[in-house]
């Protein structure tokens, strides 16, 4: 069995040609085999990844429904779902001994289609032989997921009850792609209809007037409850604040260049730290417990003059001292003692510098568990000079991708219905060192996991990243709503006027990693036997 056509995302057994692929450590393989035909390198990697992921999964029952394709010209296709029909996936099952299964998606229209075959038993055939080394392990995979913003919740709830059920089942059930990570903004972000915070009362240092908003109680919290009810696996919730109340800020605005007034250890910083605790307390009253909080979304954004939406500026030194003196102790002394604290939550180009400044402080480091990264400036940040170095310097702290979206650059269209290359960008980010070019050209942005990278390159998950979090779960046809008009694309696009939604190629690219969503699973080295020798 050989991979599908060049425009397919193919996950199956190792093909008979001789690819040479970078070590797939995080997904369980360290594979180096002889270089075969040009362009075949990543076909072999994708195939081996699919084979290994498959054998880890748990048994289930079969019975998926096919995509209902809608075409938008120029080779663009998305799957349409409505109140009466939505495609579903075959739950991942372990095949019989000596057989394999593959899942394939393609630009031509396949969407996680499952097929089966049997391994060759002829010992004289020049096939590859894989040998698992269960003694050598790498980082544990936390999982994959998206974000429940105000906009995402509004779009989901704009649909009829049956269509809502299909959308949420697509994300959170065994018939869907089984997300297990969810990021939630703490108060408003740009994907809200207006800026708001939880305490507008001037100088309310005791937060006596702190309270959740309708956006929490009528939008995000109901969606979280329904997602948790649908999912058979625990959902890990991550909270991230965009801005403090304006009375705590140097510029008196939620947007633009501004940071907390005063300095770490003072009343402003103590109040801001307690703001986190109050948020966690209020959500706990709704039976929602968070796995982690980040110290703040994109702290460098608040250092930019005229930044167009909510932000709160921190330098690495400022974040270090805020964590050491205020946020860390507040969390440790609260009823949320087991919660994880993630630093940075910003572009990986900031690494390893931010990590060196913050984690070399023993007090700050004692409160921190991980480092959050965003993907928007990855083209400026070679992965081996950022993530690998950071891991080697601070191996006790996990790396987690906390935000990504396509259509975010000003020269790009915001929503592209059926855009296969945008799904490819997701796979590139998760697996490879180089994102596709920013112009989205198909010629140099391959439409499959057969990615053109050098044999010395490394992959994102192969550089110690433990999980990958998409941005909005669902947006409208414009890519919003977004009060600052910072529209972007999403794996699910909602057309509420027709009571339907489209599953974009991005959705299915993410679905190819559902087998990797094994919280606590560590990568295993798998040498390959070629021509009588192990490589």
CSV table of N, CA, C and O in Angstrom, one decimal, residues 8-64:
chain,number,residue,atom,x,y,z
A,8,UNK,N,-3.3,14.8,-0.9
A,8,UNK,CA,-4.0,14.1,0.2
A,8,UNK,C,-3.2,14.1,1.5
A,8,UNK,O,-2.0,14.2,1.5
A,9,UNK,N,-4.0,14.1,2.6
A,9,UNK,CA,-3.4,14.0,3.9
A,9,UNK,C,-3.6,12.6,4.3
A,9,UNK,O,-4.7,12.1,4.6
A,10,UNK,N,-2.5,11.8,4.3
A,10,UNK,CA,-2.6,10.3,4.3
A,10,UNK,C,-2.0,9.8,5.6
A,10,UNK,O,-0.8,10.1,5.8
A,11,UNK,N,-2.7,9.0,6.4
A,11,UNK,CA,-2.1,8.4,7.6
A,11,UNK,C,-2.4,6.9,7.5
A,11,UNK,O,-3.5,6.5,7.6
A,12,UNK,N,-1.3,6.2,7.3
A,12,UNK,CA,-1.5,4.7,7.1
A,12,UNK,C,-0.2,4.1,7.4
A,12,UNK,O,0.7,4.6,8.1
A,13,UNK,N,0.1,2.9,6.9
A,13,UNK,CA,1.3,2.1,7.2
A,13,UNK,C,2.5,2.7,6.4
A,13,UNK,O,2.3,3.5,5.4
A,14,UNK,N,3.7,2.3,6.7
A,14,UNK,CA,4.8,2.7,6.0
A,14,UNK,C,4.8,2.2,4.6
A,14,UNK,O,4.6,1.0,4.3
A,15,UNK,N,5.0,3.1,3.6
A,15,UNK,CA,5.1,2.7,2.2
A,15,UNK,C,6.3,1.9,1.8
A,15,UNK,O,7.3,1.9,2.6
A,16,UNK,N,6.4,1.4,0.6
A,16,UNK,CA,7.5,0.5,0.3
A,16,UNK,C,8.7,1.3,-0.2
A,16,UNK,O,9.8,0.8,-0.3
A,17,UNK,N,8.5,2.6,-0.6
A,17,UNK,CA,9.6,3.4,-1.0
A,17,UNK,C,10.4,3.8,0.2
A,17,UNK,O,10.0,3.6,1.3
A,18,UNK,N,11.6,4.4,0.0
A,18,UNK,CA,12.5,4.6,1.1
A,18,UNK,C,12.6,6.0,1.5
A,18,UNK,O,13.5,6.8,1.1
A,19,UNK,N,11.6,6.5,2.3
A,19,UNK,CA,11.7,7.9,2.7
A,19,UNK,C,12.8,8.2,3.7
A,19,UNK,O,13.2,7.3,4.4
A,20,UNK,N,13.1,9.4,3.8
A,20,UNK,CA,14.0,9.8,4.9
A,20,UNK,C,13.2,10.9,5.7
A,20,UNK,O,12.9,12.0,5.1
A,21,UNK,N,12.9,10.7,6.9
A,21,UNK,CA,12.1,11.7,7.6
A,21,UNK,C,12.7,12.0,9.0
A,21,UNK,O,13.4,11.2,9.6
A,22,UNK,N,12.5,13.3,9.4
A,22,UNK,CA,13.0,13.7,10.7
A,22,UNK,C,12.4,12.8,11.8
A,22,UNK,O,11.3,12.2,11.6
A,23,UNK,N,13.0,12.8,13.0
A,23,UNK,CA,12.6,12.0,14.1
A,23,UNK,C,11.2,12.5,14.5
A,23,UNK,O,11.0,13.7,14.8
A,24,UNK,N,10.2,11.6,14.6
A,24,UNK,CA,8.9,11.9,15.0
A,24,UNK,C,8.8,11.6,16.5
A,24,UNK,O,7.9,10.8,16.9
A,25,UNK,N,9.6,12.2,17.3
A,25,UNK,CA,9.7,11.8,18.7
A,25,UNK,C,8.4,12.0,19.5
A,25,UNK,O,8.0,11.1,20.2
A,26,UNK,N,7.8,13.1,19.3
A,26,UNK,CA,6.7,13.4,20.2
A,26,UNK,C,5.5,12.6,19.8
A,26,UNK,O,4.6,12.3,20.7
A,27,UNK,N,5.4,12.1,18.6
A,27,UNK,CA,4.3,11.2,18.2
A,27,UNK,C,4.7,9.7,18.3
A,27,UNK,O,4.0,8.9,17.9
A,28,UNK,N,5.9,9.5,18.8
A,28,UNK,CA,6.2,8.1,19.1
A,28,UNK,C,7.3,7.5,18.3
A,28,UNK,O,7.6,6.3,18.4
A,29,UNK,N,7.9,8.2,17.3
A,29,UNK,CA,8.9,7.5,16.4
A,29,UNK,C,10.1,8.3,16.3
A,29,UNK,O,10.1,9.5,16.2
A,30,UNK,N,11.3,7.6,16.2
A,30,UNK,CA,12.5,8.3,15.8
A,30,UNK,C,12.9,7.5,14.6
A,30,UNK,O,13.5,6.4,14.7
A,31,UNK,N,12.7,8.0,13.4
A,31,UNK,CA,12.9,7.3,12.2
A,31,UNK,C,13.8,8.0,11.3
A,31,UNK,O,13.7,9.1,11.0
A,32,UNK,N,14.8,7.2,10.8
A,32,UNK,CA,15.8,7.7,9.8
A,32,UNK,C,16.0,6.6,8.8
A,32,UNK,O,16.6,5.6,9.1
A,33,UNK,N,15.4,6.7,7.6
A,33,UNK,CA,15.7,5.7,6.6
A,33,UNK,C,16.2,6.4,5.3
A,33,UNK,O,16.2,7.6,5.2
A,34,UNK,N,16.7,5.5,4.4
A,34,UNK,CA,17.3,6.0,3.2
A,34,UNK,C,16.4,6.9,2.4
A,34,UNK,O,15.2,6.6,2.2
A,35,UNK,N,16.9,8.0,1.8
A,35,UNK,CA,16.2,8.9,1.0
A,35,UNK,C,15.8,8.2,-0.3
A,35,UNK,O,16.6,7.6,-1.1
A,36,UNK,N,14.5,8.3,-0.7
A,36,UNK,CA,14.0,7.7,-1.9
A,36,UNK,C,13.7,8.8,-2.9
A,36,UNK,O,14.5,9.7,-3.1
A,37,UNK,N,12.6,8.6,-3.6
A,37,UNK,CA,12.3,9.6,-4.7
A,37,UNK,C,12.0,11.0,-4.1
A,37,UNK,O,11.6,11.1,-3.0
A,38,UNK,N,12.3,12.0,-4.9
A,38,UNK,CA,12.2,13.3,-4.5
A,38,UNK,C,10.7,13.6,-4.1
A,38,UNK,O,9.8,13.3,-4.7
A,39,UNK,N,10.6,14.3,-2.9
A,39,UNK,CA,9.3,14.7,-2.4
A,39,UNK,C,8.6,13.6,-1.7
A,39,UNK,O,7.5,13.8,-1.2
A,40,UNK,N,9.2,12.4,-1.5
A,40,UNK,CA,8.6,11.3,-0.8
A,40,UNK,C,8.8,11.3,0.7
A,40,UNK,O,8.1,10.6,1.4
A,41,UNK,N,9.7,12.2,1.1
A,41,UNK,CA,10.1,12.2,2.5
A,41,UNK,C,9.0,12.2,3.5
A,41,UNK,O,8.8,11.3,4.3
A,42,UNK,N,8.1,13.2,3.4
A,42,UNK,CA,7.0,13.3,4.3
A,42,UNK,C,5.9,12.4,4.1
A,42,UNK,O,5.1,12.2,5.0
A,43,UNK,N,5.8,11.8,2.9
A,43,UNK,CA,4.8,10.8,2.7
A,43,UNK,C,5.1,9.6,3.7
A,43,UNK,O,4.2,9.1,4.3
A,44,UNK,N,6.3,9.3,3.8
A,44,UNK,CA,6.7,8.2,4.7
A,44,UNK,C,6.5,8.6,6.1
A,44,UNK,O,6.0,7.8,6.9
A,45,UNK,N,6.8,9.8,6.5
A,45,UNK,CA,6.6,10.2,7.9
A,45,UNK,C,5.1,10.2,8.2
A,45,UNK,O,4.8,9.7,9.3
A,46,UNK,N,4.3,10.8,7.3
A,46,UNK,CA,2.9,10.8,7.6
A,46,UNK,C,2.3,9.4,7.7
A,46,UNK,O,1.5,9.1,8.6
A,47,UNK,N,2.8,8.5,6.9
A,47,UNK,CA,2.3,7.1,6.9
A,47,UNK,C,2.7,6.4,8.2
A,47,UNK,O,1.9,5.8,8.9
A,48,UNK,N,3.9,6.6,8.6
A,48,UNK,CA,4.4,6.0,9.8
A,48,UNK,C,3.7,6.6,11.1
A,48,UNK,O,3.3,5.8,12.0
A,49,UNK,N,3.5,7.9,11.0
A,49,UNK,CA,2.8,8.5,12.1
A,49,UNK,C,1.4,7.9,12.3
A,49,UNK,O,1.0,7.5,13.3
A,50,UNK,N,0.7,7.8,11.1
A,50,UNK,CA,-0.7,7.2,11.2
A,50,UNK,C,-0.7,5.8,11.7
A,50,UNK,O,-1.5,5.5,12.5
A,51,UNK,N,0.3,5.0,11.3
A,51,UNK,CA,0.3,3.6,11.7
A,51,UNK,C,0.6,3.6,13.2
A,51,UNK,O,-0.1,2.9,13.9
A,52,UNK,N,1.5,4.4,13.7
A,52,UNK,CA,1.8,4.3,15.1
A,52,UNK,C,0.7,4.8,16.0
A,52,UNK,O,0.3,4.2,17.0
A,53,UNK,N,0.1,5.9,15.6
A,53,UNK,CA,-1.0,6.5,16.3
A,53,UNK,C,-2.2,5.5,16.4
A,53,UNK,O,-2.8,5.4,17.4
A,54,UNK,N,-2.4,4.8,15.3
A,54,UNK,CA,-3.5,3.9,15.3
A,54,UNK,C,-3.3,2.8,16.3
A,54,UNK,O,-4.3,2.4,17.0
A,55,UNK,N,-2.2,2.2,16.4
A,55,UNK,CA,-2.0,1.1,17.3
A,55,UNK,C,-2.1,1.5,18.8
A,55,UNK,O,-2.3,0.6,19.7
A,56,UNK,N,-2.1,2.8,19.1
A,56,UNK,CA,-2.2,3.2,20.5
A,56,UNK,C,-3.7,3.4,20.9
A,56,UNK,O,-4.0,3.5,22.1
A,57,UNK,N,-4.6,3.4,20.0
A,57,UNK,CA,-6.0,3.9,20.3
A,57,UNK,C,-6.8,2.8,20.9
A,57,UNK,O,-6.5,1.6,20.8
A,58,UNK,N,-7.9,3.2,21.4
A,58,UNK,CA,-8.8,2.3,22.1
A,58,UNK,C,-9.9,1.8,21.2
A,58,UNK,O,-10.3,2.4,20.3
A,59,UNK,N,-10.4,0.6,21.5
A,59,UNK,CA,-11.5,0.0,20.6
A,59,UNK,C,-12.7,0.9,20.7
A,59,UNK,O,-13.0,1.5,21.7
A,60,UNK,N,-13.5,0.8,19.6
A,60,UNK,CA,-14.8,1.5,19.6
A,60,UNK,C,-15.7,0.8,18.6
A,60,UNK,O,-15.5,-0.3,18.2
A,61,UNK,N,-16.7,1.5,18.2
A,61,UNK,CA,-17.7,1.0,17.2
A,61,UNK,C,-17.6,1.7,16.0
A,61,UNK,O,-17.2,2.9,15.9
A,62,UNK,N,-17.9,1.1,14.8
A,62,UNK,CA,-17.8,1.7,13.5
A,62,UNK,C,-19.1,2.3,13.1
A,62,UNK,O,-20.1,2.1,13.7
A,63,UNK,N,-19.0,3.2,12.1
A,63,UNK,CA,-20.3,3.7,11.5
A,63,UNK,C,-20.2,5.2,11.3
A,63,UNK,O,-21.1,5.9,11.8
A,64,UNK,N,-19.3,5.7,10.4
A,64,UNK,CA,-19.3,7.1,10.1
A,64,UNK,C,-20.2,7.5,8.9
A,64,UNK,O,-20.5,6.6,8.1
